[in-house]
PDB file of C-alpha atoms in Angstrom:
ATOM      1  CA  UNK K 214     -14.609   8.500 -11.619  1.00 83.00           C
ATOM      2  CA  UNK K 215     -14.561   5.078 -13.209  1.00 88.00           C
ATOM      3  CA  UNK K 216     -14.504   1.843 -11.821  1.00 89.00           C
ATOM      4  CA  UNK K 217     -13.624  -2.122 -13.742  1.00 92.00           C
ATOM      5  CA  UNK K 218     -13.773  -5.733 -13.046  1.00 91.00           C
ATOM      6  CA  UNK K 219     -11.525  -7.263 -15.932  1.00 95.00           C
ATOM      7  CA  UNK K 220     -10.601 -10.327 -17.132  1.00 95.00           C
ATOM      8  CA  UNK K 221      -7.174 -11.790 -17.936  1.00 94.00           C
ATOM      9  CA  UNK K 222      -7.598 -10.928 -21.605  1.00 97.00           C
ATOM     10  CA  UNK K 223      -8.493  -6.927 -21.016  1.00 96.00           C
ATOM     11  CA  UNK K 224     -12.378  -7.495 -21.473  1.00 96.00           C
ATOM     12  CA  UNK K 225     -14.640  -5.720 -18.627  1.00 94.00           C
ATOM     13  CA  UNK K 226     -16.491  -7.729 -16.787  1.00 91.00           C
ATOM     14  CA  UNK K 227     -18.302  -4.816 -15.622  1.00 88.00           C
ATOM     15  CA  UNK K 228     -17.492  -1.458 -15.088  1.00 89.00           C
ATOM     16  CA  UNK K 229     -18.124   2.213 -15.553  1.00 88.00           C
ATOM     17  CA  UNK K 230     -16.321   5.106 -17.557  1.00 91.00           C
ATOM     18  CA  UNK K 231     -13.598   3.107 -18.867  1.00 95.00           C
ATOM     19  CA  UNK K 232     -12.336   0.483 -21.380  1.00 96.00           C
ATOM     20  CA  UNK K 233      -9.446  -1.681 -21.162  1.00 97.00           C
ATOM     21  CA  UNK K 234      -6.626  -3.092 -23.760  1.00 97.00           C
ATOM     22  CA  UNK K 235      -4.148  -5.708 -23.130  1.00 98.00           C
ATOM     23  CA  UNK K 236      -0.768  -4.600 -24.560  1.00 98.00           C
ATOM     24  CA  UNK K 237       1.322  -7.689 -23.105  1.00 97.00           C
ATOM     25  CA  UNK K 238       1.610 -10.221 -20.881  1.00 97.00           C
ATOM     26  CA  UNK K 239       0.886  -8.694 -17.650  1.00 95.00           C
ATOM     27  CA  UNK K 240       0.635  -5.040 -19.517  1.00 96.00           C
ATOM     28  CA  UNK K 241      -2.907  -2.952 -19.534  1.00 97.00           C
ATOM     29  CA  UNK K 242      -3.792   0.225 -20.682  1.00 98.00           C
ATOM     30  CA  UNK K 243      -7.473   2.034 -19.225  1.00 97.00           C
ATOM     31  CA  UNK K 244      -8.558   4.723 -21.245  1.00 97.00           C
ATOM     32  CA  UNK K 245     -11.721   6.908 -19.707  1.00 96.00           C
ATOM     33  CA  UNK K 246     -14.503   6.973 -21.539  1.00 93.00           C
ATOM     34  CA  UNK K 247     -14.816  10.937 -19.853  1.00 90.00           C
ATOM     35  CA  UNK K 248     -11.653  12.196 -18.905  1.00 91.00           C
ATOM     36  CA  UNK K 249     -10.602  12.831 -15.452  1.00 88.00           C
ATOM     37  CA  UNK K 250     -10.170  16.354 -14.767  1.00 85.00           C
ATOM     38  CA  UNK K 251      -6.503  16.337 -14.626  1.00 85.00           C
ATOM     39  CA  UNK K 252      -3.704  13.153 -13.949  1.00 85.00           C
ATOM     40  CA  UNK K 253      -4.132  13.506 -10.055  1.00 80.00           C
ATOM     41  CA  UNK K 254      -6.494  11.020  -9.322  1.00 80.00           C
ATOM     42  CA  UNK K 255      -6.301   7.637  -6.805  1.00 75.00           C
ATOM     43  CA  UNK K 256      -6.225   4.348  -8.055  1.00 83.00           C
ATOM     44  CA  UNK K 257      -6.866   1.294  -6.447  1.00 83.00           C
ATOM     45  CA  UNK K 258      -6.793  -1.666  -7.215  1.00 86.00           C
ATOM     46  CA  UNK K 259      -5.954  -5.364  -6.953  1.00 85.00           C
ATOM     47  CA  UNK K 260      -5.374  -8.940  -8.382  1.00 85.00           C
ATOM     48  CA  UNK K 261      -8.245 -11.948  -8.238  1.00 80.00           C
ATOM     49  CA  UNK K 262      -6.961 -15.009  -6.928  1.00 70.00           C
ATOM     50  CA  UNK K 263      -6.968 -16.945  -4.458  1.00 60.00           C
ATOM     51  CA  UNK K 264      -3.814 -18.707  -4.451  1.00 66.00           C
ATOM     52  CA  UNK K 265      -1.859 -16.018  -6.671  1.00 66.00           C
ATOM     53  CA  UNK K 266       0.411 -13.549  -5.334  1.00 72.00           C
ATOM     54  CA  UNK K 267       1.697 -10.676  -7.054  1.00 78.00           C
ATOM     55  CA  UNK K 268       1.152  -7.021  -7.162  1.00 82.00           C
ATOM     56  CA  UNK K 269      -1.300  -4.862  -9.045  1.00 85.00           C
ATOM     57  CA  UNK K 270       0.686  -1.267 -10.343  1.00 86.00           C
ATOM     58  CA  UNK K 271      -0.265   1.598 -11.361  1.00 87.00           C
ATOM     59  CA  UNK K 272       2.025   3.580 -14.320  1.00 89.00           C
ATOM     60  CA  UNK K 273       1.810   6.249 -17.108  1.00 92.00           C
ATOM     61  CA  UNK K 274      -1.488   7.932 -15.096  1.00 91.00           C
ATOM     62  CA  UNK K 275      -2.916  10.859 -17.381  1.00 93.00           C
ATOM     63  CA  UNK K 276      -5.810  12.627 -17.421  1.00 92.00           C
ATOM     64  CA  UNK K 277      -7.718  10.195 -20.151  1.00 95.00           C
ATOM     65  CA  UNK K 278      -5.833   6.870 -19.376  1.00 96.00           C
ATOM     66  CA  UNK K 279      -3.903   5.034 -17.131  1.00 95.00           C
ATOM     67  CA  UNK K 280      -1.543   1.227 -17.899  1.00 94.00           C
ATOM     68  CA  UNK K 281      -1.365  -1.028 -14.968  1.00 94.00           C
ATOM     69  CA  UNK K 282       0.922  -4.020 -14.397  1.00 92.00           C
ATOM     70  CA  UNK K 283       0.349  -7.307 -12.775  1.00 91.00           C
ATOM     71  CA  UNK K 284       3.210  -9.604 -11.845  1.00 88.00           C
ATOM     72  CA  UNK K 285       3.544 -12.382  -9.507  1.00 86.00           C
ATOM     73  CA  UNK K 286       5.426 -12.995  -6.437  1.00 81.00           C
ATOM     74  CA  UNK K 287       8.869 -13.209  -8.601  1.00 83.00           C
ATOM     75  CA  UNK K 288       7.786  -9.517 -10.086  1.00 83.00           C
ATOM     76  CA  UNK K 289       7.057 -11.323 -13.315  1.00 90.00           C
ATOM     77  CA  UNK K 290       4.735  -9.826 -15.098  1.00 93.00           C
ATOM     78  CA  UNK K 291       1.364 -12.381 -15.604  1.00 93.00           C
ATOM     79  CA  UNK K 292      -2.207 -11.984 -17.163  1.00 94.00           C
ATOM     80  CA  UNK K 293      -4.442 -11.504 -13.572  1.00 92.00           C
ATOM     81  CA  UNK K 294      -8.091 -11.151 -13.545  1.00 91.00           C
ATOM     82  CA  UNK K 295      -8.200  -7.739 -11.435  1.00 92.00           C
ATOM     83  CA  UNK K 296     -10.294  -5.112 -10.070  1.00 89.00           C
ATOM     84  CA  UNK K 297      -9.967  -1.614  -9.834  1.00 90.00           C
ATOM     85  CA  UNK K 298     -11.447   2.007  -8.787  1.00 86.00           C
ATOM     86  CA  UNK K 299     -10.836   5.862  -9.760  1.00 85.00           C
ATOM     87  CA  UNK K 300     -11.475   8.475  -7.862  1.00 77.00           C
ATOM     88  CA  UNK K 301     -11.239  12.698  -9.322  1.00 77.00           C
ATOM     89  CA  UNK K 302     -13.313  15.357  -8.577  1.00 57.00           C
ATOM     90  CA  UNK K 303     -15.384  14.586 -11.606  1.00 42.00           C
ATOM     91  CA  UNK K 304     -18.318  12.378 -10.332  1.00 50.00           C
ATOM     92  CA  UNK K 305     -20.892  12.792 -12.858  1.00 52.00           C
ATOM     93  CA  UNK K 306     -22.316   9.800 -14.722  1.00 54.00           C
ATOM     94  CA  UNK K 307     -20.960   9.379 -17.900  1.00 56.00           C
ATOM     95  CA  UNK K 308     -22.212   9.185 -21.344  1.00 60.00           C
ATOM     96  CA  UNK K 309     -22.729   5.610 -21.518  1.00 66.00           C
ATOM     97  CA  UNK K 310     -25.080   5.017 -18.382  1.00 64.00           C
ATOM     98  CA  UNK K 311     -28.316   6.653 -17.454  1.00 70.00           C
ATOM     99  CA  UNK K 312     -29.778   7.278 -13.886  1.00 68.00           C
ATOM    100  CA  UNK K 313     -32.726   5.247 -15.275  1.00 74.00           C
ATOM    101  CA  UNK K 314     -29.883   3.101 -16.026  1.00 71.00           C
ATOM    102  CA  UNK K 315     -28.402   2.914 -12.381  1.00 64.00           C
ATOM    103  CA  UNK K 316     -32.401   2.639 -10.995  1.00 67.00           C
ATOM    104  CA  UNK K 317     -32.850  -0.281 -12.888  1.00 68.00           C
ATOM    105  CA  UNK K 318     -29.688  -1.497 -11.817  1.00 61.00           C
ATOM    106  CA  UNK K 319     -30.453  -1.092  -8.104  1.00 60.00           C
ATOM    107  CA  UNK K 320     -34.119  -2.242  -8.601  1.00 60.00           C
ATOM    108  CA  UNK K 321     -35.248   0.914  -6.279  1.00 58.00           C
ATOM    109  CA  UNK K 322     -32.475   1.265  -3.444  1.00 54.00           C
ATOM    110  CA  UNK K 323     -30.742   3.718  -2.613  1.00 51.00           C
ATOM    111  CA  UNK K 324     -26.842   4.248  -5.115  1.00 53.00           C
ATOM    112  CA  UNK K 325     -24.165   6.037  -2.946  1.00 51.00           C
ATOM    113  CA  UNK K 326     -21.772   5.284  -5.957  1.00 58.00           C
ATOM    114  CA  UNK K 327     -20.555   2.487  -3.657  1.00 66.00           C
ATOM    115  CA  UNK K 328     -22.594  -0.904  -3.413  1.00 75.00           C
ATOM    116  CA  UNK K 329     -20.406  -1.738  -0.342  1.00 80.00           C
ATOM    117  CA  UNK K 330     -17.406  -0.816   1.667  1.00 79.00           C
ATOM    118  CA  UNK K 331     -15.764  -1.852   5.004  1.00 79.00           C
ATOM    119  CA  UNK K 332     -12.897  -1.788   7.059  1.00 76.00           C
ATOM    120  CA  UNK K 333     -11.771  -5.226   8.845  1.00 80.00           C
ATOM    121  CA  UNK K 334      -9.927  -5.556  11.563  1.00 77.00           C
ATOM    122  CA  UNK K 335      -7.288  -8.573  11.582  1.00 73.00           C
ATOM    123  CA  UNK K 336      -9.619 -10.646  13.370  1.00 79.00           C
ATOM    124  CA  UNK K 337     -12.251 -10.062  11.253  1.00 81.00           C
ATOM    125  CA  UNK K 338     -14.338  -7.602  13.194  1.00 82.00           C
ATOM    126  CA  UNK K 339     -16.242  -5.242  10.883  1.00 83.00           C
ATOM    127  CA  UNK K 340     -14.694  -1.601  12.096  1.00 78.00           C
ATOM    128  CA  UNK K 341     -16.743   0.019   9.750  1.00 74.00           C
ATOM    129  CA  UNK K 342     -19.177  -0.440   6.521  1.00 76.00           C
ATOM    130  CA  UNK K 343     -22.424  -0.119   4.201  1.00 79.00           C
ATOM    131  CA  UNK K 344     -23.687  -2.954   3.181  1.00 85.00           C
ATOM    132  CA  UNK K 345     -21.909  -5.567   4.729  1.00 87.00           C
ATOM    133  CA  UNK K 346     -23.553  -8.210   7.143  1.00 85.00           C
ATOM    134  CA  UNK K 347     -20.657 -10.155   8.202  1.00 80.00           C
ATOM    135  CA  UNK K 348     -17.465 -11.007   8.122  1.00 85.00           C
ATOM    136  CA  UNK K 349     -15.697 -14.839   8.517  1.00 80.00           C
ATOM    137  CA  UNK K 350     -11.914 -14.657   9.928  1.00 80.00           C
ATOM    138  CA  UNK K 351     -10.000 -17.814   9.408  1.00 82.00           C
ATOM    139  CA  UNK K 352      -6.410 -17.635   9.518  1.00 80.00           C
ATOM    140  CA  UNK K 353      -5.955 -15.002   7.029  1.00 80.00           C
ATOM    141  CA  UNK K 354      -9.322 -15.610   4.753  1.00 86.00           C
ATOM    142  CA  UNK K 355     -11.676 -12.827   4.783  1.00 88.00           C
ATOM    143  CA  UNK K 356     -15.149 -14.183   3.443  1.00 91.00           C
ATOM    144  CA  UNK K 357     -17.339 -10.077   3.473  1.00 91.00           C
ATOM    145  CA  UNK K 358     -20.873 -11.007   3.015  1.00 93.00           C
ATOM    146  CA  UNK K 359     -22.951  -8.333   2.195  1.00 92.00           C
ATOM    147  CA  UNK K 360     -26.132  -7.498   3.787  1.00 90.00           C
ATOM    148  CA  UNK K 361     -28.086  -6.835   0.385  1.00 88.00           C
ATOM    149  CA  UNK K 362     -26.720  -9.195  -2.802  1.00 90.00           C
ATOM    150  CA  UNK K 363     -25.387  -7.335  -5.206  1.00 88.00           C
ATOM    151  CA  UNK K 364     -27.314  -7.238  -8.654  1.00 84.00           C
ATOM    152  CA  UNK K 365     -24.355  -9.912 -10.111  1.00 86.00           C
ATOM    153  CA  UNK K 366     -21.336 -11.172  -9.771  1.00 86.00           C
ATOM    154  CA  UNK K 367     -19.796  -9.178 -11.743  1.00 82.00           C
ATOM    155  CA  UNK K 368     -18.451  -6.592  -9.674  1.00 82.00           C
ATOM    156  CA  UNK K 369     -15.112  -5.280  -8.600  1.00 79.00           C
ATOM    157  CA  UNK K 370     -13.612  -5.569  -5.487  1.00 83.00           C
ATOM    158  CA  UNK K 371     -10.776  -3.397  -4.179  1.00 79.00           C
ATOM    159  CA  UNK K 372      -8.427  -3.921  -1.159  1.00 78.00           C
ATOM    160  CA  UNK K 373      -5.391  -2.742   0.939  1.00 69.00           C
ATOM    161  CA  UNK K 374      -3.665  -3.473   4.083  1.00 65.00           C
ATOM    162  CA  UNK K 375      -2.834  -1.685   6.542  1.00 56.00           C
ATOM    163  CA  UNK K 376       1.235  -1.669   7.713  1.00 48.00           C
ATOM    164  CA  UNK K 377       0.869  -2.462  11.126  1.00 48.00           C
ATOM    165  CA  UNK K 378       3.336  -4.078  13.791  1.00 44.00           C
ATOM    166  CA  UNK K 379       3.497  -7.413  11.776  1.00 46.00           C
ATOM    167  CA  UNK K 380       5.052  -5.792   8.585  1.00 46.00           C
ATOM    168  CA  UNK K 381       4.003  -5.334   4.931  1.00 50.00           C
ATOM    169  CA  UNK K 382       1.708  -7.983   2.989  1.00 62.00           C
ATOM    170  CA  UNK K 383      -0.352  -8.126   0.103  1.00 70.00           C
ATOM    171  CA  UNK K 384      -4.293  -8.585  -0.271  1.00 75.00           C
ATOM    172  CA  UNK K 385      -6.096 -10.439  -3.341  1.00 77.00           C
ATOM    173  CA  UNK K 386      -9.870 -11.863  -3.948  1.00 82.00           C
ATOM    174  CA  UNK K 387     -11.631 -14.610  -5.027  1.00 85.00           C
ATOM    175  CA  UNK K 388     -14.657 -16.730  -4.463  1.00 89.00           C
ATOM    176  CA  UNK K 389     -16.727 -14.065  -5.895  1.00 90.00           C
ATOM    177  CA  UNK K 390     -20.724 -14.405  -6.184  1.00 93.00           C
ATOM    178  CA  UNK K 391     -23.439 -12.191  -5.567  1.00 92.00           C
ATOM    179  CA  UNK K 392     -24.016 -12.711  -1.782  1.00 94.00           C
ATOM    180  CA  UNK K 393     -19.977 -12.625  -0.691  1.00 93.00           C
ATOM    181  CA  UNK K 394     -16.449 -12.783  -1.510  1.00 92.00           C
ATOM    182  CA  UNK K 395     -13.047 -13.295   0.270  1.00 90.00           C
ATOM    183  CA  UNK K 396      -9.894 -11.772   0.637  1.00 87.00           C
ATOM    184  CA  UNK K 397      -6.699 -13.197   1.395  1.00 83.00           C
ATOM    185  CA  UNK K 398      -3.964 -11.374   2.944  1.00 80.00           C
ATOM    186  CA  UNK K 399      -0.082 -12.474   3.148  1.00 72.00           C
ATOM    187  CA  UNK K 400       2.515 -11.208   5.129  1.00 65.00           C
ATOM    188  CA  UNK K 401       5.420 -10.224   2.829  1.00 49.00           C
TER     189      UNK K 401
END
């Protein structure tokens, strides 16, 4: 598995199993640090911004890299700050972190591989979750604040909609610190 908060330019922010090249505007290639066991593996992903829109896809997926695009809302492709997860059958910690590592890390709490997940409800009500406190609904903004901070800031945040009776949309982040963040969802 492998997991990456990047910046515009292709440098991690923070991240596990994986580094990251920008080939072009808009154009990124991830290359595992520890192969996944073969190309079928999820990713998921997104772009940070909060008044951006633009989707975050996924192309040439193999079993020791992946490229991703990011375009805007005229499928233009444009350097975006994103964040992204990978999920195989693989989930062993690689090379270049330690469990003392991860410990540290954690300062003594308890790693599930994820340092918080939930599923909102369009009016904001927490359906399900680890680690998350709260969440703020206001017309469309999505502030998740979590019920432990995380370590830093530095983290990446993944989201999706659901298509329900209103349509399609996209989802993006922003407003990131170690307490919270917020999502912003748009109808398409």
């Amino acid at each position: 598995d492998a997991w990456a908060s990047v910046d515009t330019d292709g440098s991690v922010l923070a991240g596990s199993n994986c580094t990251v090249a920008r080939n072009s505007t808009g154009n990124y290639t991830v290359t595992f640090d520890t192969a996944m066991p073969s190309a079928n593996y999820a990713v998921t992903g997104s772009q940070v911004s909060a008044s951006n829109t633009g989707d975050f896809m996924v192309q040439n997926q193999a079993a020791d890299s992946f490229d991703y695009v990011t375009t805007n809302n005229n499928n233009q492709n444009v350097d975006r700050q994103v964040g992204f997860s990978v999920n195989a059958t693989n989930a062993v910690l690689p090379n270049t972190i330690t469990q003392e590592q991860l410990d540290a890390i954690f300062d003594g709490r308890a790693y599930t591989g994820v340092a918080a997940w939930g599923s909102v409800g369009n009016t904001g009500n927490l359906l399900a979750g680890h680690n998350v406190s709260s969440v703020r609904e206001k017309q469309g903004e999505y502030t998740i604040t979590f019920e432990t901070a995380m370590p830093n800031a530095d983290y990446a945040v993944v989201t999706g909609l659901r298509n329900g009776e209103t349509g399609s949309g996209t989802a993006r982040y922003s407003n990131v610190t170690v307490d919270d963040f917020t999502i912003y969802t748009v109808n398409a």
